[in-house]
mmCIF file of C-alpha atoms and ligand atoms in Angstrom:
data_model
loop_
_atom_site.group_PDB
_atom_site.id
_atom_site.type_symbol
_atom_site.label_atom_id
_atom_site.label_comp_id
_atom_site.label_asym_id
_atom_site.label_seq_id
_atom_site.Cartn_x
_atom_site.Cartn_y
_atom_site.Cartn_z
ATOM 1 C CA VAL O 1 -21.806 -8.319 -7.372
ATOM 2 C CA ASN O 2 -22.201 -4.600 -6.621
ATOM 3 C CA GLY O 3 -19.954 -3.618 -9.503
ATOM 4 C CA GLU O 4 -17.360 -2.341 -7.045
ATOM 5 C CA VAL O 5 -13.601 -2.709 -7.366
ATOM 6 C CA PHE O 6 -12.337 -4.373 -4.170
ATOM 7 C CA MET O 7 -8.654 -4.927 -5.010
ATOM 8 C CA HIS O 8 -5.892 -3.470 -7.151
ATOM 9 C CA PRO O 9 -5.810 -5.400 -10.433
ATOM 10 C CA LEU O 10 -2.022 -5.743 -10.373
ATOM 11 C CA GLU O 11 -1.734 -7.242 -6.889
ATOM 12 C CA THR O 12 0.372 -10.378 -6.365
ATOM 13 C CA ARG O 13 -1.299 -13.758 -6.734
ATOM 14 C CA ASP O 14 -1.672 -14.526 -3.046
ATOM 15 C CA VAL O 15 -3.199 -11.102 -2.347
ATOM 16 C CA SER O 16 -5.552 -11.432 -5.350
ATOM 17 C CA ALA O 17 -6.679 -14.887 -4.231
ATOM 18 C CA ALA O 18 -7.114 -13.815 -0.599
ATOM 19 C CA SER O 19 -9.074 -10.699 -1.651
ATOM 20 C CA ILE O 20 -11.525 -12.703 -3.754
ATOM 21 C CA ILE O 21 -12.040 -15.317 -1.056
ATOM 22 C CA ARG O 22 -12.561 -12.606 1.580
ATOM 23 C CA GLU O 23 -14.986 -10.736 -0.663
ATOM 24 C CA CYS O 24 -17.083 -13.858 -1.180
ATOM 25 C CA SER O 25 -16.970 -15.301 2.318
ATOM 26 C CA THR O 26 -16.280 -12.642 4.927
ATOM 27 C CA ASN O 27 -17.922 -9.750 3.146
ATOM 28 C CA GLY O 28 -20.807 -11.852 1.844
ATOM 29 C CA ASN O 29 -20.532 -10.452 -1.668
ATOM 30 C CA GLY O 30 -19.738 -12.473 -4.757
ATOM 31 C CA VAL O 31 -21.925 -13.766 -7.536
ATOM 32 C CA HIS O 32 -23.766 -16.955 -6.630
ATOM 33 C CA THR O 33 -24.421 -19.499 -9.369
ATOM 34 C CA ASP O 34 -25.438 -23.175 -9.492
ATOM 35 C CA ASP O 35 -21.742 -24.017 -9.840
ATOM 36 C CA GLY O 36 -20.588 -21.947 -6.880
ATOM 37 C CA VAL O 37 -19.595 -18.416 -6.028
ATOM 38 C CA GLY O 38 -17.232 -16.104 -7.906
ATOM 39 C CA VAL O 39 -16.431 -12.506 -8.770
ATOM 40 C CA TRP O 40 -16.517 -10.692 -12.088
ATOM 41 C CA LEU O 41 -13.160 -10.136 -13.764
ATOM 42 C CA ASP O 42 -13.749 -6.982 -15.755
ATOM 43 C CA THR O 43 -12.111 -8.010 -19.050
ATOM 44 C CA PRO O 44 -13.923 -5.359 -21.165
ATOM 45 C CA MET O 45 -12.048 -2.798 -19.055
ATOM 46 C CA ILE O 46 -8.809 -4.064 -20.654
ATOM 47 C CA GLU O 47 -10.096 -2.958 -24.059
ATOM 48 C CA LEU O 48 -11.433 0.308 -22.671
ATOM 49 C CA LYS O 49 -8.062 1.156 -21.172
ATOM 50 C CA GLY O 50 -5.698 -0.406 -23.712
ATOM 51 C CA GLY O 51 -7.754 0.235 -26.851
ATOM 52 C CA GLU O 52 -9.650 -2.038 -29.211
ATOM 53 C CA GLY O 53 -7.676 -5.165 -30.133
ATOM 54 C CA THR O 54 -5.660 -5.276 -26.888
ATOM 55 C CA ILE O 55 -7.190 -8.554 -25.699
ATOM 56 C CA GLU O 56 -6.682 -10.313 -29.031
ATOM 57 C CA LYS O 57 -3.072 -9.136 -29.099
ATOM 58 C CA ARG O 58 -2.116 -9.731 -25.436
ATOM 59 C CA ILE O 59 -4.198 -12.731 -24.326
ATOM 60 C CA PRO O 60 -5.354 -14.505 -27.516
ATOM 61 C CA ALA O 61 -5.384 -17.999 -25.949
ATOM 62 C CA MET O 62 -7.755 -16.840 -23.205
ATOM 63 C CA MET O 63 -9.960 -15.146 -25.753
ATOM 64 C CA ARG O 64 -10.173 -18.373 -27.811
ATOM 65 C CA MET O 65 -10.745 -20.537 -24.713
ATOM 66 C CA PHE O 66 -13.742 -18.495 -23.550
ATOM 67 C CA GLY O 67 -14.914 -18.079 -27.149
ATOM 68 C CA LYS O 68 -15.422 -21.848 -27.331
ATOM 69 C CA TYR O 69 -18.119 -21.443 -24.693
ATOM 70 C CA GLY O 70 -19.754 -18.515 -26.474
ATOM 71 C CA ILE O 71 -18.251 -15.879 -24.189
ATOM 72 C CA ASP O 72 -16.604 -12.878 -25.836
ATOM 73 C CA ILE O 73 -14.329 -11.584 -23.084
ATOM 74 C CA ARG O 74 -13.898 -8.303 -24.971
ATOM 75 C CA LYS O 75 -17.572 -7.595 -24.427
ATOM 76 C CA GLU O 76 -18.545 -9.352 -21.214
ATOM 77 C CA PRO O 77 -16.752 -9.934 -17.912
ATOM 78 C CA ILE O 78 -15.835 -13.449 -16.769
ATOM 79 C CA LEU O 79 -16.661 -15.127 -13.493
ATOM 80 C CA VAL O 80 -13.567 -16.225 -11.579
ATOM 81 C CA TYR O 81 -12.598 -17.817 -8.269
ATOM 82 C CA PRO O 82 -9.157 -18.898 -6.970
ATOM 83 C CA THR O 83 -8.070 -22.516 -7.289
ATOM 84 C CA LEU O 84 -4.835 -24.414 -6.619
ATOM 85 C CA HIS O 85 -2.463 -23.412 -9.378
ATOM 86 C CA TYR O 86 0.978 -23.979 -7.926
ATOM 87 C CA GLN O 87 2.366 -25.650 -4.815
ATOM 88 C CA ASN O 88 4.707 -23.134 -3.230
ATOM 89 C CA GLY O 89 6.662 -25.426 -0.961
ATOM 90 C CA GLY O 90 8.243 -28.826 -1.198
ATOM 91 C CA LEU O 91 11.475 -30.720 -0.742
ATOM 92 C CA ASP O 92 14.705 -29.073 0.371
ATOM 93 C CA ILE O 93 17.504 -29.360 -2.142
ATOM 94 C CA LYS O 94 21.151 -28.389 -2.111
ATOM 95 C CA ALA O 95 22.694 -26.275 -4.866
ATOM 96 C CA ASP O 96 23.307 -29.370 -6.984
ATOM 97 C CA GLY O 97 19.650 -30.451 -6.822
ATOM 98 C CA MET O 98 20.171 -33.337 -4.382
ATOM 99 C CA THR O 99 17.757 -33.758 -1.478
ATOM 100 C CA GLU O 100 18.628 -34.887 2.057
ATOM 101 C CA VAL O 101 18.303 -38.413 0.682
ATOM 102 C CA GLU O 102 21.596 -39.430 -0.847
ATOM 103 C CA ASN O 103 21.409 -39.653 -4.660
ATOM 104 C CA LEU O 104 17.817 -38.453 -4.856
ATOM 105 C CA TYR O 105 17.716 -35.381 -7.101
ATOM 106 C CA VAL O 106 14.580 -33.316 -7.453
ATOM 107 C CA ALA O 107 13.504 -30.401 -9.653
ATOM 108 C CA GLY O 108 10.294 -28.659 -10.603
ATOM 109 C CA GLU O 109 7.271 -27.968 -8.485
ATOM 110 C CA ALA O 110 8.219 -30.725 -6.034
ATOM 111 C CA VAL O 111 11.061 -28.487 -4.779
ATOM 112 C CA GLY O 112 10.382 -25.807 -2.176
ATOM 113 C CA GLY O 113 12.058 -22.531 -1.344
ATOM 114 C CA ILE O 114 13.120 -21.314 -4.775
ATOM 115 C CA HIS O 115 10.539 -18.550 -4.972
ATOM 116 C CA GLY O 116 10.379 -17.641 -1.312
ATOM 117 C CA ARG O 117 6.840 -17.002 -0.101
ATOM 118 C CA ASN O 118 5.296 -16.018 -3.419
ATOM 119 C CA ARG O 119 6.127 -17.092 -6.962
ATOM 120 C CA LEU O 120 6.148 -14.430 -9.649
ATOM 121 C CA MET O 121 3.814 -14.975 -12.583
ATOM 122 C CA GLY O 122 5.237 -17.101 -15.414
ATOM 123 C CA ASN O 123 8.242 -18.013 -13.339
ATOM 124 C CA SER O 124 7.830 -21.737 -12.789
ATOM 125 C CA LEU O 125 9.939 -22.183 -15.898
ATOM 126 C CA LEU O 126 12.814 -21.420 -13.538
ATOM 127 C CA ASP O 127 12.029 -24.574 -11.535
ATOM 128 C CA VAL O 128 11.825 -26.738 -14.592
ATOM 129 C CA ILE O 129 14.393 -25.387 -17.019
ATOM 130 C CA VAL O 130 17.142 -23.948 -14.810
ATOM 131 C CA PHE O 131 16.901 -26.216 -11.754
ATOM 132 C CA GLY O 132 15.786 -29.210 -13.856
ATOM 133 C CA ARG O 133 18.819 -28.920 -16.093
ATOM 134 C CA ASN O 134 21.052 -28.427 -13.090
ATOM 135 C CA ALA O 135 19.650 -31.481 -11.272
ATOM 136 C CA GLY O 136 19.746 -33.612 -14.426
ATOM 137 C CA LYS O 137 23.349 -32.778 -15.206
ATOM 138 C CA ASN O 138 24.478 -33.384 -11.629
ATOM 139 C CA ALA O 139 22.479 -36.607 -11.277
ATOM 140 C CA SER O 140 23.964 -37.896 -14.503
ATOM 141 C CA GLU O 141 27.483 -37.069 -13.305
ATOM 142 C CA LYS O 142 26.857 -38.609 -9.877
ATOM 143 C CA SER O 143 25.454 -41.792 -11.401
ATOM 144 C CA LYS O 144 28.904 -42.590 -12.774
ATOM 145 C CA SER O 145 30.163 -43.226 -9.254
ATOM 146 C CA VAL O 146 27.094 -44.997 -7.841
ATOM 147 C CA ASP O 147 26.763 -48.765 -7.761
ATOM 148 C CA VAL O 148 23.161 -49.740 -8.275
ATOM 149 C CA ALA O 149 21.994 -52.902 -6.553
ATOM 150 C CA ASP O 150 19.840 -55.409 -8.417
ATOM 151 C CA LEU O 151 16.595 -53.741 -9.394
ATOM 152 C CA THR O 152 13.506 -55.489 -8.017
ATOM 153 C CA LEU O 153 9.814 -54.902 -7.567
ATOM 154 C CA SER O 154 9.962 -55.848 -3.877
ATOM 155 C CA HIS O 155 8.631 -52.384 -2.922
ATOM 156 C CA VAL O 156 5.396 -53.235 -4.760
ATOM 157 C CA ASP O 157 5.101 -56.486 -2.771
ATOM 158 C CA SER O 158 5.714 -54.516 0.467
ATOM 159 C CA PHE O 159 3.038 -51.993 -0.500
ATOM 160 C CA GLU O 160 0.516 -54.742 -1.202
ATOM 161 C CA ALA O 161 1.371 -56.498 2.082
ATOM 162 C CA GLU O 162 0.914 -53.235 4.038
ATOM 163 C CA ILE O 163 -2.424 -52.555 2.350
ATOM 164 C CA LYS O 164 -3.575 -56.093 3.160
ATOM 165 C CA ASP O 165 -2.429 -55.846 6.809
ATOM 166 C CA ALA O 166 -4.342 -52.569 7.141
ATOM 167 C CA GLY O 167 -7.490 -54.275 5.846
ATOM 168 C CA ILE O 168 -7.835 -51.849 2.920
ATOM 169 C CA GLU O 169 -9.498 -52.993 -0.268
ATOM 170 C CA THR O 170 -8.485 -50.857 -3.220
ATOM 171 C CA GLU O 171 -8.068 -50.899 -6.977
ATOM 172 C CA VAL O 172 -5.044 -48.596 -6.700
ATOM 173 C CA VAL O 173 -1.950 -50.363 -7.985
ATOM 174 C CA SER O 174 0.765 -48.100 -6.583
ATOM 175 C CA PRO O 175 1.256 -45.519 -3.830
ATOM 176 C CA LYS O 176 -0.390 -42.239 -4.739
ATOM 177 C CA LEU O 177 0.583 -38.787 -3.551
ATOM 178 C CA LEU O 178 -2.304 -36.880 -5.055
ATOM 179 C CA PRO O 179 -6.020 -37.146 -4.413
ATOM 180 C CA ASP O 180 -8.417 -38.201 -7.156
ATOM 181 C CA TYR O 181 -9.530 -35.105 -8.959
ATOM 182 C CA THR O 182 -12.825 -35.099 -10.777
ATOM 183 C CA ARG O 183 -13.665 -32.831 -13.641
ATOM 184 C CA LYS O 184 -17.082 -31.359 -13.314
ATOM 185 C CA VAL O 185 -18.758 -31.626 -16.702
ATOM 186 C CA ASN O 186 -21.354 -29.038 -17.497
ATOM 187 C CA ASN O 187 -23.935 -30.775 -19.667
ATOM 188 C CA LYS O 188 -26.072 -27.726 -20.085
HETATM 189 C C1 FAD I 1 -3.683 -24.005 -14.807
HETATM 190 C C2 FAD I 1 -2.209 -23.774 -14.638
HETATM 191 C C3 FAD I 1 -1.602 -22.741 -15.358
HETATM 192 C C4 FAD I 1 -0.235 -22.510 -15.196
HETATM 193 N N1 FAD I 1 0.322 -21.476 -15.896
HETATM 194 C C5 FAD I 1 1.628 -21.230 -15.762
HETATM 195 C C6 FAD I 1 2.242 -20.172 -16.519
HETATM 196 O O1 FAD I 1 1.582 -19.458 -17.275
HETATM 197 N N2 FAD I 1 3.560 -19.969 -16.367
HETATM 198 C C7 FAD I 1 4.329 -20.728 -15.531
HETATM 199 O O2 FAD I 1 5.537 -20.492 -15.448
HETATM 200 N N3 FAD I 1 3.793 -21.740 -14.798
HETATM 201 C C8 FAD I 1 2.458 -22.007 -14.902
HETATM 202 N N4 FAD I 1 1.893 -23.017 -14.169
HETATM 203 C C9 FAD I 1 2.728 -23.824 -13.271
HETATM 204 C C10 FAD I 1 3.537 -24.847 -14.075
HETATM 205 O O3 FAD I 1 2.719 -25.404 -15.090
HETATM 206 C C11 FAD I 1 4.017 -25.972 -13.132
HETATM 207 O O4 FAD I 1 4.679 -25.406 -12.023
HETATM 208 C C12 FAD I 1 4.990 -26.886 -13.860
HETATM 209 O O5 FAD I 1 4.374 -27.447 -14.998
HETATM 210 C C13 FAD I 1 5.441 -27.996 -12.927
HETATM 211 O O6 FAD I 1 6.287 -28.846 -13.670
HETATM 212 P P1 FAD I 1 6.785 -30.182 -13.029
HETATM 213 O O7 FAD I 1 7.543 -30.883 -14.119
HETATM 214 O O8 FAD I 1 7.503 -29.918 -11.765
HETATM 215 O O9 FAD I 1 5.477 -30.984 -12.613
HETATM 216 P P2 FAD I 1 4.298 -31.529 -13.548
HETATM 217 O O10 FAD I 1 4.226 -30.772 -14.828
HETATM 218 O O11 FAD I 1 3.096 -31.591 -12.658
HETATM 219 O O12 FAD I 1 4.809 -32.981 -13.911
HETATM 220 C C14 FAD I 1 4.741 -34.051 -12.981
HETATM 221 C C15 FAD I 1 4.463 -35.312 -13.793
HETATM 222 O O13 FAD I 1 4.580 -36.441 -12.947
HETATM 223 C C16 FAD I 1 3.539 -37.329 -13.234
HETATM 224 N N5 FAD I 1 3.325 -38.175 -12.053
HETATM 225 C C17 FAD I 1 2.749 -37.861 -10.873
HETATM 226 N N6 FAD I 1 2.760 -38.913 -10.041
HETATM 227 C C18 FAD I 1 3.363 -39.911 -10.698
HETATM 228 C C19 FAD I 1 3.677 -41.262 -10.364
HETATM 229 N N7 FAD I 1 3.400 -41.812 -9.170
HETATM 230 N N8 FAD I 1 4.302 -42.020 -11.299
HETATM 231 C C20 FAD I 1 4.625 -41.492 -12.520
HETATM 232 N N9 FAD I 1 4.347 -40.214 -12.878
HETATM 233 C C21 FAD I 1 3.733 -39.452 -11.980
HETATM 234 C C22 FAD I 1 2.348 -36.451 -13.555
HETATM 235 O O14 FAD I 1 1.397 -37.138 -14.315
HETATM 236 C C23 FAD I 1 3.037 -35.344 -14.355
HETATM 237 O O15 FAD I 1 3.106 -35.648 -15.729
HETATM 238 C C24 FAD I 1 0.535 -23.306 -14.318
HETATM 239 C C25 FAD I 1 -0.082 -24.350 -13.603
HETATM 240 C C26 FAD I 1 -1.439 -24.567 -13.764
HETATM 241 C C27 FAD I 1 -2.079 -25.702 -13.003
#
Protein backbone atom coordinates (compact mmCIF):
# COMPACT_ATOMS: atom_id res chain seq x y z
CA VAL A 1 0.00 0.00 0.00
CA ASN A 2 3.01 2.26 0.59
CA GLY A 3 4.56 1.35 -2.74
CA GLU A 4 7.39 -0.42 -0.94
CA VAL A 5 9.02 -3.68 -1.99
CA PHE A 6 8.81 -6.08 0.97
CA MET A 7 10.16 -9.30 -0.56
CA HIS A 8 12.49 -10.48 -3.30
CA PRO A 9 10.40 -11.15 -6.41
CA LEU A 10 12.13 -14.47 -7.10
CA GLU A 11 11.59 -16.01 -3.67
CA THR A 12 10.18 -19.55 -3.40
CA ARG A 13 6.42 -19.98 -3.22
CA ASP A 14 6.17 -20.60 0.51
CA VAL A 15 8.33 -17.56 1.30
CA SER A 16 6.33 -15.38 -1.14
CA ALA A 17 3.03 -16.51 0.39
CA ALA A 18 4.27 -16.06 3.96
CA SER A 19 5.67 -12.59 3.15
CA ILE A 20 2.36 -11.38 1.71
CA ILE A 21 0.34 -12.76 4.60
CA ARG A 22 2.75 -11.21 7.13
CA GLU A 23 2.67 -7.87 5.32
CA CYS A 24 -1.13 -7.79 5.42
CA SER A 25 -1.71 -9.16 8.90
CA THR A 26 1.29 -8.63 11.15
CA ASN A 27 2.55 -5.44 9.58
CA GLY A 28 -0.94 -4.04 9.01
CA ASN A 29 -0.19 -3.01 5.44
CA GLY A 30 -1.95 -4.35 2.38
CA VAL A 31 -4.63 -2.87 0.19
CA HIS A 32 -8.12 -3.23 1.63
CA THR A 33 -11.02 -3.71 -0.76
CA ASP A 34 -14.64 -4.88 -0.46
CA ASP A 35 -13.44 -8.34 -1.50
CA GLY A 36 -10.64 -8.56 1.04
CA VAL A 37 -7.03 -7.56 1.46
CA GLY A 38 -4.15 -7.97 -0.99
CA VAL A 39 -0.87 -6.54 -2.21
CA TRP A 40 0.06 -5.01 -5.54
CA LEU A 41 2.03 -7.24 -7.90
CA ASP A 42 4.03 -4.75 -9.91
CA THR A 43 3.51 -6.21 -13.40
CA PRO A 44 4.43 -2.97 -15.26
CA MET A 45 7.89 -3.39 -13.73
CA ILE A 46 8.29 -6.54 -15.87
CA GLU A 47 7.99 -4.40 -19.00
CA LEU A 48 10.23 -1.70 -17.57
CA LYS A 49 12.96 -4.21 -16.84
CA GLY A 50 12.50 -6.67 -19.71
CA GLY A 51 11.44 -4.19 -22.40
CA GLU A 52 8.17 -3.55 -24.18
CA GLY A 53 6.46 -6.77 -25.30
CA THR A 54 7.95 -8.94 -22.53
CA ILE A 55 4.60 -9.64 -20.87
CA GLU A 56 2.87 -10.57 -24.12
CA LYS A 57 5.75 -12.89 -24.99
CA ARG A 58 6.34 -14.51 -21.57
CA ILE A 59 2.92 -14.59 -19.88
CA PRO A 60 0.32 -14.18 -22.66
CA ALA A 61 -2.36 -16.29 -20.92
CA MET A 62 -2.21 -14.08 -17.82
CA MET A 63 -2.37 -10.98 -19.97
CA ARG A 64 -5.50 -12.29 -21.75
CA MET A 65 -7.11 -13.44 -18.47
CA PHE A 66 -6.81 -10.00 -16.85
CA GLY A 67 -7.66 -8.31 -20.15
CA LYS A 68 -11.10 -9.94 -20.01
CA TYR A 69 -11.76 -7.86 -16.90
CA GLY A 70 -10.47 -4.66 -18.49
CA ILE A 71 -7.11 -4.76 -16.71
CA ASP A 72 -4.01 -4.24 -18.83
CA ILE A 73 -1.28 -5.79 -16.68
CA ARG A 74 1.38 -4.08 -18.81
CA LYS A 75 0.11 -0.74 -17.57
CA GLU A 76 -1.35 -1.35 -14.13
CA PRO A 77 -0.36 -3.60 -11.23
CA ILE A 78 -2.62 -6.44 -10.09
CA LEU A 79 -3.93 -7.14 -6.63
CA VAL A 80 -2.91 -10.55 -5.32
CA TYR A 81 -3.19 -12.68 -2.19
CA PRO A 82 -2.06 -16.29 -1.55
CA THR A 83 -4.55 -19.13 -1.87
CA LEU A 84 -4.32 -22.93 -1.76
CA HIS A 85 -2.67 -23.96 -5.00
CA TYR A 86 -1.09 -27.30 -4.24
CA GLN A 87 -1.25 -29.79 -1.39
CA ASN A 88 2.34 -30.56 -0.46
CA GLY A 89 1.83 -33.74 1.50
CA GLY A 90 -0.21 -36.88 1.14
CA LEU A 91 -0.01 -40.65 1.04
CA ASP A 92 3.25 -42.56 1.38
CA ILE A 93 4.09 -44.68 -1.63
CA LYS A 94 6.84 -47.15 -2.39
CA ALA A 95 8.97 -46.88 -5.53
CA ASP A 96 6.38 -48.80 -7.54
CA GLY A 97 3.57 -46.40 -6.57
CA MET A 98 1.83 -48.75 -4.12
CA THR A 99 0.67 -47.39 -0.77
CA GLU A 100 0.75 -49.22 2.57
CA VAL A 101 -2.58 -50.70 1.50
CA GLU A 102 -1.93 -53.76 -0.60
CA ASN A 103 -2.82 -53.20 -4.27
CA LEU A 104 -3.75 -49.56 -3.81
CA TYR A 105 -1.61 -47.47 -6.16
CA VAL A 106 -1.60 -43.71 -5.99
CA ALA A 107 -0.09 -40.92 -8.10
CA GLY A 108 -0.49 -37.18 -8.48
CA GLU A 109 -1.18 -34.60 -5.83
CA ALA A 110 -2.58 -37.24 -3.47
CA VAL A 111 0.99 -38.52 -2.95
CA GLY A 112 3.28 -36.85 -0.42
CA GLY A 113 7.03 -36.55 -0.14
CA ILE A 114 8.06 -36.28 -3.79
CA HIS A 115 8.96 -32.61 -3.62
CA GLY A 116 10.22 -32.48 -0.06
CA ARG A 117 9.08 -29.38 1.80
CA ASN A 118 8.55 -27.11 -1.18
CA ARG A 119 7.53 -27.90 -4.75
CA LEU A 120 9.33 -26.08 -7.54
CA MET A 121 7.17 -24.05 -9.90
CA GLY A 122 5.70 -26.00 -12.83
CA ASN A 123 6.86 -29.26 -11.36
CA SER A 124 3.62 -31.05 -10.52
CA LEU A 125 3.87 -32.60 -13.96
CA LEU A 126 6.40 -34.88 -12.28
CA ASP A 127 3.68 -36.24 -9.98
CA VAL A 128 1.28 -36.84 -12.80
CA ILE A 129 3.38 -37.88 -15.77
CA VAL A 130 6.38 -39.66 -14.26
CA PHE A 131 4.86 -41.13 -11.08
CA GLY A 132 1.43 -41.56 -12.74
CA ARG A 133 2.92 -43.59 -15.56
CA ASN A 134 4.99 -45.58 -13.10
CA ALA A 135 2.00 -46.35 -10.86
CA GLY A 136 -0.23 -47.16 -13.84
CA LYS A 137 2.24 -49.57 -15.38
CA ASN A 138 2.91 -51.33 -12.08
CA ALA A 139 -0.78 -51.50 -11.14
CA SER A 140 -1.58 -52.98 -14.52
CA GLU A 141 1.16 -55.60 -14.11
CA LYS A 142 0.09 -56.40 -10.54
CA SER A 143 -3.55 -56.78 -11.56
CA LYS A 144 -2.61 -59.87 -13.55
CA SER A 145 -1.91 -61.75 -10.33
CA VAL A 146 -4.78 -60.38 -8.22
CA ASP A 147 -8.08 -62.19 -7.86
CA VAL A 148 -10.88 -59.69 -7.57
CA ALA A 149 -13.86 -60.70 -5.46
CA ASP A 150 -17.39 -60.05 -6.70
CA LEU A 151 -17.87 -56.32 -7.09
CA THR A 152 -20.74 -54.93 -5.02
CA LEU A 153 -22.13 -51.62 -3.86
CA SER A 154 -22.25 -52.78 -0.23
CA HIS A 155 -19.91 -49.91 0.77
CA VAL A 156 -22.63 -47.46 -0.32
CA ASP A 157 -25.18 -49.27 1.88
CA SER A 158 -22.69 -49.14 4.80
CA PHE A 159 -22.16 -45.42 4.25
CA GLU A 160 -25.90 -44.75 4.24
CA ALA A 161 -26.38 -46.88 7.38
CA GLU A 162 -23.59 -44.98 9.19
CA ILE A 163 -25.06 -41.62 8.18
CA LYS A 164 -28.49 -42.73 9.41
CA ASP A 165 -27.09 -44.04 12.73
CA ALA A 166 -25.32 -40.71 13.25
CA GLY A 167 -28.61 -38.87 12.72
CA ILE A 168 -27.24 -36.85 9.79
CA GLU A 169 -29.59 -35.67 7.08
CA THR A 170 -27.74 -34.92 3.86
CA GLU A 171 -28.16 -34.77 0.11
CA VAL A 172 -24.60 -36.04 -0.37
CA VAL A 173 -24.64 -39.38 -2.15
CA SER A 174 -21.09 -40.57 -1.47
CA PRO A 175 -18.24 -39.93 0.97
CA LYS A 176 -16.52 -36.65 0.23
CA LEU A 177 -12.94 -35.72 0.99
CA LEU A 178 -13.12 -32.08 -0.01
CA PRO A 179 -15.20 -29.26 1.39
CA ASP A 180 -17.79 -27.48 -0.75
CA TYR A 181 -16.09 -24.62 -2.46
CA THR A 182 -18.11 -21.65 -3.57
CA ARG A 183 -17.13 -19.31 -6.33
CA LYS A 184 -17.66 -15.73 -5.41
CA VAL A 185 -19.31 -14.03 -8.36
CA ASN A 186 -18.65 -10.36 -8.77
CA ASN A 187 -21.81 -8.89 -10.26
CA LYS A 188 -20.47 -5.39 -10.42
C1 LIG B 1 -4.68 -22.53 -10.02
C2 LIG B 1 -3.68 -23.64 -10.17
C3 LIG B 1 -2.61 -23.47 -11.06
C4 LIG B 1 -1.67 -24.49 -11.19
N1 LIG B 1 -0.63 -24.29 -12.05
C5 LIG B 1 0.29 -25.25 -12.20
C6 LIG B 1 1.38 -25.07 -13.12
O1 LIG B 1 1.50 -24.03 -13.77
N2 LIG B 1 2.27 -26.06 -13.25
C7 LIG B 1 2.17 -27.23 -12.55
O2 LIG B 1 3.02 -28.11 -12.73
N3 LIG B 1 1.16 -27.44 -11.66
C8 LIG B 1 0.22 -26.48 -11.48
N4 LIG B 1 -0.80 -26.67 -10.59
C9 LIG B 1 -0.89 -27.92 -9.83
C10 LIG B 1 -1.44 -29.04 -10.72
O3 LIG B 1 -2.50 -28.53 -11.51
C11 LIG B 1 -1.98 -30.18 -9.83
O4 LIG B 1 -0.98 -30.57 -8.91
C12 LIG B 1 -2.34 -31.39 -10.69
O5 LIG B 1 -3.32 -31.03 -11.64
C13 LIG B 1 -2.88 -32.50 -9.80
O6 LIG B 1 -3.26 -33.56 -10.65
P1 LIG B 1 -4.01 -34.79 -10.04
O7 LIG B 1 -4.36 -35.65 -11.22
O8 LIG B 1 -3.20 -35.41 -8.97
O9 LIG B 1 -5.30 -34.21 -9.32
P2 LIG B 1 -6.53 -33.41 -9.97
O10 LIG B 1 -6.14 -32.76 -11.25
O11 LIG B 1 -7.07 -32.58 -8.85
O12 LIG B 1 -7.52 -34.58 -10.34
C14 LIG B 1 -8.30 -35.24 -9.35
C15 LIG B 1 -9.63 -35.59 -10.02
O13 LIG B 1 -10.38 -36.43 -9.15
C16 LIG B 1 -11.71 -36.02 -9.16
N5 LIG B 1 -12.34 -36.47 -7.92
C17 LIG B 1 -12.19 -35.98 -6.66
N6 LIG B 1 -12.93 -36.69 -5.79
C18 LIG B 1 -13.55 -37.64 -6.50
C19 LIG B 1 -14.46 -38.69 -6.16
N7 LIG B 1 -14.87 -38.93 -4.90
N8 LIG B 1 -14.91 -39.49 -7.15
C20 LIG B 1 -14.49 -39.30 -8.44
N9 LIG B 1 -13.63 -38.32 -8.81
C21 LIG B 1 -13.18 -37.52 -7.85
C22 LIG B 1 -11.66 -34.51 -9.29
O14 LIG B 1 -12.86 -34.00 -9.80
C23 LIG B 1 -10.50 -34.36 -10.28
O15 LIG B 1 -10.94 -34.39 -11.61
C24 LIG B 1 -1.79 -25.69 -10.44
C25 LIG B 1 -2.87 -25.85 -9.56
C26 LIG B 1 -3.79 -24.83 -9.42
C27 LIG B 1 -4.96 -25.03 -8.48
